[in-house]
GROMACS .gro file of C-alpha atoms in nm:
model
  114
    1MET     CA    1   0.108  -0.759  -1.724
    2THR     CA    2  -0.205  -0.798  -1.519
    3ASP     CA    3  -0.500  -0.565  -1.468
    4SER     CA    4  -0.409  -0.546  -1.099
    5ILE     CA    5  -0.077  -0.368  -1.151
    6ASP     CA    6  -0.006  -0.056  -1.354
    7PRO     CA    7   0.258  -0.162  -1.609
    8ALA     CA    8   0.425   0.181  -1.625
    9ARG     CA    9   0.450   0.195  -1.246
   10TRP     CA   10   0.592  -0.158  -1.232
   11GLN     CA   11   0.857  -0.075  -1.491
   12ASP     CA   12   0.945   0.239  -1.300
   13LEU     CA   13   0.975   0.044  -0.974
   14THR     CA   14   1.194  -0.227  -1.119
   15MET     CA   15   1.426   0.020  -1.285
   16SER     CA   16   1.461   0.257  -0.991
   17LEU     CA   17   1.460   0.019  -0.694
   18GLY     CA   18   1.631  -0.296  -0.813
   19ASP     CA   19   1.670  -0.542  -0.526
   20ASP     CA   20   1.507  -0.300  -0.279
   21LEU     CA   21   1.178  -0.371  -0.455
   22ASP     CA   22   1.161  -0.710  -0.281
   23GLU     CA   23   1.147  -0.541   0.059
   24ILE     CA   24   0.880  -0.294  -0.050
   25ILE     CA   25   0.659  -0.569  -0.192
   26GLU     CA   26   0.707  -0.783   0.121
   27THR     CA   27   0.610  -0.489   0.342
   28PHE     CA   28   0.299  -0.433   0.130
   29PHE     CA   29   0.211  -0.802   0.166
   30GLN     CA   30   0.255  -0.791   0.545
   31ASP     CA   31   0.096  -0.455   0.618
   32THR     CA   32  -0.215  -0.474   0.402
   33PRO     CA   33  -0.400  -0.748   0.596
   34VAL     CA   34  -0.328  -0.565   0.923
   35ASN     CA   35  -0.452  -0.240   0.775
   36LEU     CA   36  -0.772  -0.408   0.656
   37GLN     CA   37  -0.830  -0.557   1.003
   38ASN     CA   38  -0.774  -0.217   1.160
   39MET     CA   39  -1.026  -0.065   0.920
   40GLU     CA   40  -1.282  -0.324   1.030
   41ALA     CA   41  -1.208  -0.246   1.394
   42ALA     CA   42  -1.247   0.127   1.333
   43LEU     CA   43  -1.587   0.060   1.176
   44ALA     CA   44  -1.689  -0.161   1.467
   45ASN     CA   45  -1.590   0.117   1.707
   46GLY     CA   46  -1.769   0.384   1.502
   47ASP     CA   47  -1.443   0.574   1.449
   48GLN     CA   48  -1.497   0.735   1.109
   49GLN     CA   49  -1.180   0.949   1.126
   50CYS     CA   50  -0.961   0.649   1.200
   51PHE     CA   51  -1.134   0.454   0.923
   52GLN     CA   52  -1.069   0.730   0.670
   53ARG     CA   53  -0.707   0.766   0.783
   54LEU     CA   54  -0.653   0.392   0.738
   55ALA     CA   55  -0.820   0.398   0.395
   56HIS     CA   56  -0.589   0.684   0.296
   57SER     CA   57  -0.284   0.494   0.422
   58LEU     CA   58  -0.380   0.179   0.233
   59LYS     CA   59  -0.450   0.383  -0.081
   60SER     CA   60  -0.103   0.537  -0.059
   61THR     CA   61   0.068   0.203  -0.003
   62ALA     CA   62  -0.120   0.044  -0.291
   63ALA     CA   63  -0.022   0.336  -0.514
   64VAL     CA   64   0.346   0.279  -0.437
   65VAL     CA   65   0.332  -0.073  -0.583
   66GLY     CA   66   0.099   0.025  -0.870
   67ALA     CA   67  -0.208  -0.165  -0.744
   68THR     CA   68  -0.456   0.045  -0.939
   69GLN     CA   69  -0.777  -0.138  -0.846
   70MET     CA   70  -0.694  -0.117  -0.477
   71VAL     CA   71  -0.613   0.253  -0.510
   72ALA     CA   72  -0.951   0.325  -0.668
   73LEU     CA   73  -1.145   0.128  -0.406
   74CYS     CA   74  -0.952   0.282  -0.117
   75ARG     CA   75  -1.009   0.629  -0.261
   76ASP     CA   76  -1.383   0.557  -0.252
   77LEU     CA   77  -1.361   0.444   0.110
   78GLU     CA   78  -1.148   0.739   0.209
   79GLN     CA   79  -1.406   0.980   0.071
   80GLU     CA   80  -1.706   0.792   0.212
   81ARG     CA   81  -1.912   1.030   0.422
   82VAL     CA   82  -2.220   0.820   0.492
   83VAL     CA   83  -2.139   0.578   0.769
   84ASN     CA   84  -2.311   0.252   0.684
   85PRO     CA   85  -2.092  -0.016   0.840
   86ALA     CA   86  -2.252  -0.303   0.646
   87ILE     CA   87  -2.178  -0.143   0.310
   88LEU     CA   88  -1.828  -0.042   0.415
   89MET     CA   89  -1.756  -0.396   0.540
   90GLU     CA   90  -1.863  -0.528   0.199
   91LYS     CA   91  -1.622  -0.285   0.033
   92ILE     CA   92  -1.342  -0.399   0.264
   93ALA     CA   93  -1.417  -0.758   0.163
   94ILE     CA   94  -1.386  -0.656  -0.202
   95ILE     CA   95  -1.054  -0.486  -0.131
   96ARG     CA   96  -0.934  -0.800   0.050
   97SER     CA   97  -1.024  -1.006  -0.259
   98ILE     CA   98  -0.848  -0.759  -0.490
   99PHE     CA   99  -0.547  -0.769  -0.257
  100ILE     CA  100  -0.524  -1.148  -0.304
  101GLN     CA  101  -0.530  -1.100  -0.682
  102THR     CA  102  -0.271  -0.824  -0.647
  103GLN     CA  103  -0.045  -1.050  -0.439
  104ARG     CA  104  -0.061  -1.316  -0.709
  105ALA     CA  105   0.015  -1.062  -0.980
  106LEU     CA  106   0.308  -0.916  -0.788
  107ASN     CA  107   0.447  -1.263  -0.710
  108THR     CA  108   0.430  -1.346  -1.080
  109LEU     CA  109   0.603  -1.022  -1.173
  110MET     CA  110   0.868  -1.073  -0.904
  111ALA     CA  111   0.936  -1.428  -1.027
  112ALA     CA  112   0.973  -1.302  -1.382
  113ARG     CA  113   1.246  -1.062  -1.264
  114SER     CA  114   1.460  -1.346  -1.130
   0.00000   0.00000   0.00000
């Protein structure tokens, strides 16, 4: 198991969802980059409420697949009250990097199921 994915959550997902897990993981893979881009756009537009809503959405989606590092970082962004776009953009870049690691971990776990 990797540090990116909560082992208990992964076991729960595989046992309860079976083949439907593939679709959930694929949706996570497709939606996350779009969500991150939308967060950047919200920052660029100075829309703090939209930014926080998107951070909350990404946190929830990451929690579904057990992506613990992403959940923690998104929680921080969701609760961010001081609007400093440069710092928030850096945090989004970190989340993007963690997402890539999470994709690799999930692909490895999915391959092991086959």
